[in-house]
Each structure stands twice: as structure tokens, then as C-alpha cells.
Amino acid sequence: MKLLLLLFLIINSIILSKCGYSQSNEKLIVTGEFDKTIDKYTVTFSNIDDITKLCSVNATQLTCFPPANSINGRFLVYDKEEGTNVIDITTVVLSPYISSMDPKVLPTSSIEITIRGFYFNANSNPAINKTSTHLLVTIGGSNVDVNSTASDSVKFYPPNFFQTPLTISLTNVDSGKKSNSIKFKYELPNIESLSVVTINNNKTNQQYLNISGTNFGSKQSMKLVFVEIHDFNNDSLIITKLTDILSINDTNLLIKINGDSSSGNIYVIANSQQSNTLPLYLTPIITNVDFPNYNGDTINVTGSYLSDIYLSPSTKLNCSLILIRDSNNDDDDTITTSSSSSGSTSSTPTSSTSSTDLIYFKKCKFPQRNSNDSISFSIFSRSNGNNVNHDSNEFKSHYQKPIIDAVVPNGFYVNNKLNFTFIGTNWANFTNTTITIADKPCKLLEITSSTIVCYYEAGIDILQNPISYVITVDGQRNNIAPDSDTSTISFYSLCPGQTFSNGTTSPTSTNTTLSQGCSNSGTCNPVTGLCQCLPTKTGKICDQDKYSSNSTSKLLSTSLSLLLLIFITLFY
């Protein structure tokens, strides 16, 4: 009898040693050797007396669904026919299992979330009055500590900023067991109203877009938030992206408006989710216009929120997209380009470039100036949205000033009457062009694209060089002080003894040939009115021999005196 009992215990021990358990969601799976009918067994687990009706069995495994309020503890399978335990696992440790959450779609404001499932209080122990289990809720990349007293639900407040990844899970801190993960979503950002505000920043007025609504996130997650401006006429075309956020919370977003922005549909992109849209109307601002030349030129129109560029009153110019340049760079190279008509965009300016150092401009082809056109003009930019025009200020500018390359002749005498030819560019017609030389008018005779001819009567005044002259076109003057020899006019003076071919010191239109003067022993410098004598001549009018007998005697006398002085110094 004792031998049979010992044999039974050995066999039973072998059977028990072959068993084990695992958990899949809320299912507890025990492996072993079983009959195929559950009625043969009684199953008990920890604090639950009988869970047989919650189990099923086959030849190799027993599957049970313990109630949500089950706690960690002993698992027994009793064979009613044999009258013994065929499975005896001293401690089964349950993992929490999440079945659902409420709400499934989260706002970015802090609200209470309820997670439902099983075994959330598995580490409680009535025997020692332990009533709660320490749980760690992991939502995205953040953890929230919770002491759970309920077995099938956990409530907590998540952080009020966007989490990634979009999953929630639980960890039983007491046992180290982790739950499954479930996915969630955030509510879409929602725009309710838009306004443009001006803020003085470092003594510079900067415009910001103020957006009111919901689900914008918070400062901690503002890198996941930006604003897009889409074209009114092609909503799939992104005009620009705004990323410079000044402040943000769940219901308000204040973001800097880039200078390359323009009117369009506004979208908030928060954590990769796109909001509804509202229209934004930006009035363009022009701050500078290059001076075009008269032959048609490509000019830069600088400003903010530039759209179509017009030459007042209604001539639309052919312009590039908005270009961006660093104001600290002397070169005209752009560092980035706004979105093109195909929707492609270039790289964003580097972080080393401050947004306050950026210049926004368009390159526009300016028309050739007609002879009757005014030199002055106005330019404006027009943004059109939903059939409403928003026009910028009218920027008044003008063509380039007249440019003088050369003047022929480059001098004149007292009472001289002559024609001057100015060679250069940016001329106008007779009506809009005037010329003065030494404050006296020069009568226009001919104007071409590259020359102006005028008639001048000098008068009797003795003038000081260089002579100033001014070409004025529609009120725009050339540089008063010419910057090259070829564009300089000088007043010519007669040297002593010089006369014109008529025997006088006043030229006429037919008598402009000068005698040599300077006693025919030198040349006259007309700018200074001084004689430059031949090497053998001297004097103001070159009328003295430099090496005459008288001068030779004076030189000999001076030399002997010098030798005598040296002798006395050496010997006395």
C-alpha cells in the first residue's frame, strides 16, 4: 500500500512538473496533460473560489478567463475522479490588460481619461490590507503614476502637449508586468478666428498672426506645430510655411508672419494633423524700388507680403517669385526662394540667419521708357482673394538719373559760343530735359538715345575750374561733380599774347583759331592760362633767354662766392 502511494506521488509530481502558464490579453493559459472534458476538474484561482465555468480544456492546455478583479496568487486544478490536484502553481502573476479607453480621441486640453480592462489591481492583498496597486501609465513618451484601487478601470490626466507615439500602455510597478498597448488620436486643430497684430520687437514693428481656436497644443510641443498659407486659387499650392511661434497654448497661437507671405487660406498643422481653414488677407507693403534705366531693365521691388506688381495705374509687370536675401550679404545672391507655381519649395534659411536680417523682394522686368513718358512713376502690389483686391501703398520712384560718359568739347573761353555734345544714357525728350553749364542755360538742339547736343554762349565772366553742369530730366539731375576726365568741362583762359584769328580776345562762331601766344616760345595751358616755356626760355611770357650772357655772369659770380665761403670755413 505504501509502495502504491509513493508511486502515485511520483507520477503526480512528474505531471505537475510538466505544467506551466502564460497570459494572452485577458486569457490565462496553463499547459499540461488533461482529459478533454472540463467537467472532470475544479479550477480555483487566488481570491476566486471556483472559475471552472470560465475555463475550457483540451489534451494539452487549459484556457481560463479570470474575472477582472482577480489578484496574483495560487492556481489549482483538482481532478474530481482522482481526488487530487493535477495542477498546482504556487503564484500566478497577472499582467494588466487594456481593452478600451474613453475618450478615444483626445483634445490637447487636460481632461480626465479612463482606461478600462483587467487585473489593474492584481497586487492588492486583503490578507495584509493592501488595497491598491502602483501603476505607471505610459502615454506617448510621458509617464503618469497612478495608484489603482479598481480592478477594471484607471483614471488619469495626461500632459497637455502632444505625445508621440500615439499609444497608451500600463506597467504594474509592483510586479514589473507590462500591459498591451492601444492606439489613440488627437482631435484635429480647429481655427475659429484670425487677426493680424503688430508687436514692437527691438524697436522694429513686426506683424504676427493671432489664431484662436482649439487643440493647438502647448509650448512643450510647439516644434510639432506650424502654419501653412495656401493659394486662394489653388489650395494644393503652399505659398509659405510659418514656423516662428511667439506663444502657444491649447486655444491660441501667435506666430510671426514671414515677409514672403501673402493672402491665402490658413491651415494649422499640429502633430501632423491639418485644421480647417479660414481666409487671411494681407495687404502688401512696398519699401523700396530700384531705379530702372530708360531702355528697359530688371529691377528689385522690396517689401513684405508681395503679390502681383503693377506699374500705376494698371500695367502688370512680369516678376519672379518672392526671393529672400540676407541683408548682411553685400552680394545680390538669394539664400532661398519661395514656393513656385509647381508647388516645389527651396530650402529654408539657415538658423544662423536671423529673420530680422532677411530682405524679401521680387525681380520685375520694367518696360522701356517712351520719349513722352514721365521719368517718375508709381508702383504698387495687389493681392486678390475671393475677388477682393488688397492694394499696397503706391511707391513713388523714377528712372535712373542721367549718366554722362563724355563731353565734347571739354572746355570753352570767355564769350565762347559753341555746341556741346554730351554722350551717355537716360535722356528724355525736349520738354522734360534741361541743361545748364556754369549756371547758364545750354539750348537743346538734338536728343538721341546716346547723345544730347546743345548750344551755349559763355559770356564774359572769368570762371573757376572745374565747371559744373547739370542735366535735369523730369527733375532728376546727373551728378554735379563728374567723376572722370572725359566728362569734365573746363574754363579756358588765354595766355599772354594769345588772340583769336580775328585779332581779338573774344571768339566768334567763325573765328575760333588761336594764335600761339607766349612770345611764340612756349605753349599755352588753357586751364591755368599759364605759358609752358621752351627749355631755353623763361619768364611769364617766355620772352627771356634762360642762358643769356647776363645770366651766365650772375651764375659765375654766385659760384665764386660759394667757393670763397667754403675756403674760409675750412682754414679759419
Short mmCIF file of N, CA, C and O in Angstrom, two decimals, residues 460-510:
data_model
loop_
_atom_site.label_atom_id
_atom_site.label_comp_id
_atom_site.label_asym_id
_atom_site.label_seq_id
_atom_site.Cartn_x
_atom_site.Cartn_y
_atom_site.Cartn_z
N ILE A 460 31.13 136.77 -70.43
CA ILE A 460 32.45 137.38 -70.20
C ILE A 460 33.00 137.09 -68.80
O ILE A 460 34.07 137.55 -68.45
N ASP A 461 32.26 136.31 -68.02
CA ASP A 461 32.71 136.03 -66.66
C ASP A 461 33.93 135.12 -66.68
O ASP A 461 34.02 134.17 -67.46
N ILE A 462 34.88 135.43 -65.79
CA ILE A 462 36.03 134.55 -65.59
C ILE A 462 35.62 133.50 -64.56
O ILE A 462 35.26 133.83 -63.43
N LEU A 463 35.66 132.23 -64.93
CA LEU A 463 35.14 131.15 -64.09
C LEU A 463 36.25 130.32 -63.48
O LEU A 463 37.38 130.30 -63.99
N GLN A 464 35.92 129.65 -62.40
CA GLN A 464 36.90 128.80 -61.71
C GLN A 464 36.63 127.35 -62.03
O GLN A 464 35.48 126.89 -62.00
N ASN A 465 37.69 126.62 -62.35
CA ASN A 465 37.55 125.21 -62.71
C ASN A 465 37.44 124.32 -61.48
O ASN A 465 37.94 124.67 -60.41
N PRO A 466 36.82 123.12 -61.59
CA PRO A 466 36.11 122.66 -62.81
C PRO A 466 34.73 123.31 -62.90
O PRO A 466 34.17 123.74 -61.90
N ILE A 467 34.21 123.36 -64.12
CA ILE A 467 32.92 123.98 -64.37
C ILE A 467 31.82 122.96 -64.08
O ILE A 467 31.86 121.83 -64.54
N SER A 468 30.83 123.38 -63.31
CA SER A 468 29.71 122.49 -63.02
C SER A 468 28.69 122.57 -64.14
O SER A 468 28.47 123.63 -64.73
N TYR A 469 28.09 121.45 -64.43
CA TYR A 469 26.99 121.42 -65.39
C TYR A 469 25.95 120.43 -64.87
O TYR A 469 26.27 119.48 -64.17
N VAL A 470 24.70 120.67 -65.21
CA VAL A 470 23.62 119.83 -64.71
C VAL A 470 22.68 119.51 -65.87
O VAL A 470 22.20 120.42 -66.56
N ILE A 471 22.44 118.21 -66.06
CA ILE A 471 21.40 117.76 -66.98
C ILE A 471 20.24 117.27 -66.11
O ILE A 471 20.39 116.34 -65.32
N THR A 472 19.10 117.90 -66.28
CA THR A 472 17.93 117.57 -65.47
C THR A 472 16.86 116.96 -66.35
O THR A 472 16.49 117.55 -67.37
N VAL A 473 16.41 115.76 -65.96
CA VAL A 473 15.35 115.06 -66.70
C VAL A 473 14.19 114.83 -65.73
O VAL A 473 14.33 114.08 -64.77
N ASP A 474 13.08 115.50 -66.00
CA ASP A 474 11.92 115.40 -65.11
C ASP A 474 12.30 115.63 -63.66
O ASP A 474 11.84 114.93 -62.75
N GLY A 475 13.17 116.60 -63.43
CA GLY A 475 13.55 116.93 -62.07
C GLY A 475 14.68 116.08 -61.51
O GLY A 475 15.18 116.36 -60.43
N GLN A 476 15.13 115.05 -62.25
CA GLN A 476 16.24 114.22 -61.79
C GLN A 476 17.54 114.70 -62.43
O GLN A 476 17.63 114.84 -63.65
N ARG A 477 18.54 114.97 -61.60
CA ARG A 477 19.78 115.56 -62.08
C ARG A 477 20.90 114.54 -62.14
O ARG A 477 20.96 113.60 -61.36
N ASN A 478 21.82 114.77 -63.09
CA ASN A 478 23.04 113.97 -63.10
C ASN A 478 23.93 114.41 -61.95
O ASN A 478 23.65 115.39 -61.27
N ASN A 479 24.99 113.65 -61.69
CA ASN A 479 25.93 114.04 -60.65
C ASN A 479 26.55 115.39 -61.02
O ASN A 479 27.08 115.56 -62.13
N ILE A 480 26.51 116.36 -60.11
CA ILE A 480 27.04 117.70 -60.39
C ILE A 480 28.55 117.64 -60.56
O ILE A 480 29.12 118.31 -61.40
N ALA A 481 29.22 116.81 -59.77
CA ALA A 481 30.66 116.68 -59.88
C ALA A 481 30.98 115.46 -60.73
O ALA A 481 30.86 114.34 -60.25
N PRO A 482 31.34 115.62 -62.01
CA PRO A 482 31.67 114.47 -62.87
C PRO A 482 32.83 113.70 -62.29
O PRO A 482 33.72 114.26 -61.66
N ASP A 483 32.79 112.38 -62.50
CA ASP A 483 33.78 111.52 -61.85
C ASP A 483 34.82 110.98 -62.82
O ASP A 483 35.51 110.02 -62.52
N SER A 484 34.96 111.56 -64.03
CA SER A 484 36.02 111.13 -64.94
C SER A 484 36.48 112.33 -65.76
O SER A 484 35.74 113.31 -65.94
N ASP A 485 37.72 112.27 -66.29
CA ASP A 485 38.27 113.37 -67.07
C ASP A 485 37.46 113.65 -68.32
O ASP A 485 37.28 114.79 -68.74
N THR A 486 36.96 112.57 -68.93
CA THR A 486 36.24 112.74 -70.20
C THR A 486 34.90 113.43 -70.02
O THR A 486 34.32 113.93 -70.98
N SER A 487 34.37 113.46 -68.78
CA SER A 487 33.08 114.10 -68.56
C SER A 487 33.22 115.42 -67.82
O SER A 487 32.27 115.93 -67.26
N THR A 488 34.45 115.99 -67.83
CA THR A 488 34.71 117.26 -67.15
C THR A 488 34.76 118.40 -68.16
O THR A 488 35.33 118.27 -69.25
N ILE A 489 34.18 119.54 -67.82
CA ILE A 489 34.25 120.76 -68.63
C ILE A 489 35.12 121.77 -67.89
O ILE A 489 34.94 121.98 -66.68
N SER A 490 36.05 122.37 -68.61
CA SER A 490 36.94 123.37 -68.00
C SER A 490 36.74 124.73 -68.66
O SER A 490 36.36 124.82 -69.84
N PHE A 491 37.00 125.77 -67.89
CA PHE A 491 37.01 127.14 -68.43
C PHE A 491 38.42 127.43 -68.92
O PHE A 491 39.39 127.30 -68.18
N TYR A 492 38.52 127.81 -70.23
CA TYR A 492 39.82 128.07 -70.84
C TYR A 492 40.16 129.56 -70.73
O TYR A 492 39.33 130.43 -71.02
N SER A 493 41.41 129.84 -70.30
CA SER A 493 41.91 131.21 -70.22
C SER A 493 42.95 131.43 -71.32
O SER A 493 43.72 130.52 -71.67
N LEU A 494 43.00 132.65 -71.87
CA LEU A 494 44.03 133.00 -72.85
C LEU A 494 45.34 133.27 -72.14
O LEU A 494 45.36 133.91 -71.07
N CYS A 495 46.42 132.78 -72.70
CA CYS A 495 47.75 133.09 -72.17
C CYS A 495 48.21 134.43 -72.73
O CYS A 495 47.68 134.93 -73.74
N PRO A 496 49.21 135.03 -72.11
CA PRO A 496 49.69 136.35 -72.59
C PRO A 496 50.06 136.29 -74.06
O PRO A 496 50.75 135.37 -74.52
N GLY A 497 49.55 137.26 -74.80
CA GLY A 497 49.87 137.36 -76.22
C GLY A 497 48.98 136.54 -77.12
O GLY A 497 49.13 136.59 -78.34
N GLN A 498 48.03 135.78 -76.56
CA GLN A 498 47.15 134.96 -77.37
C GLN A 498 45.97 135.77 -77.87
O GLN A 498 45.37 136.54 -77.13
N THR A 499 45.62 135.57 -79.15
CA THR A 499 44.42 136.17 -79.73
C THR A 499 43.80 135.17 -80.67
O THR A 499 44.44 134.20 -81.10
N PHE A 500 42.52 135.42 -80.97
CA PHE A 500 41.84 134.60 -81.97
C PHE A 500 42.19 135.11 -83.36
O PHE A 500 42.83 136.14 -83.52
N SER A 501 41.76 134.38 -84.34
CA SER A 501 42.16 134.69 -85.72
C SER A 501 41.63 136.04 -86.18
O SER A 501 42.14 136.60 -87.14
N ASN A 502 40.64 136.57 -85.48
CA ASN A 502 40.13 137.88 -85.85
C ASN A 502 40.90 139.00 -85.17
O ASN A 502 40.52 140.17 -85.24
N GLY A 503 41.97 138.60 -84.42
CA GLY A 503 42.81 139.59 -83.78
C GLY A 503 42.30 140.08 -82.45
O GLY A 503 42.86 141.00 -81.86
N THR A 504 41.22 139.44 -81.92
CA THR A 504 40.65 139.86 -80.64
C THR A 504 40.80 138.73 -79.63
O THR A 504 41.24 137.63 -79.95
N THR A 505 40.38 139.03 -78.38
CA THR A 505 40.40 138.00 -77.32
C THR A 505 39.02 137.39 -77.12
O THR A 505 38.78 136.70 -76.14
N SER A 506 38.09 137.63 -78.04
CA SER A 506 36.74 137.06 -77.96
C SER A 506 36.47 136.23 -79.21
O SER A 506 36.49 136.78 -80.31
N PRO A 507 36.23 134.93 -79.06
CA PRO A 507 35.97 134.12 -80.25
C PRO A 507 34.58 134.37 -80.79
O PRO A 507 33.69 134.85 -80.10
N THR A 508 34.41 134.05 -82.06
CA THR A 508 33.09 134.05 -82.68
C THR A 508 32.86 132.68 -83.28
O THR A 508 33.73 131.82 -83.26
N SER A 509 31.67 132.50 -83.84
CA SER A 509 31.36 131.18 -84.42
C SER A 509 32.25 130.87 -85.59
O SER A 509 32.45 129.70 -85.94
N THR A 510 32.83 131.90 -86.24
CA THR A 510 33.70 131.67 -87.40
C THR A 510 35.16 131.93 -87.10
O THR A 510 36.03 131.61 -87.92
#
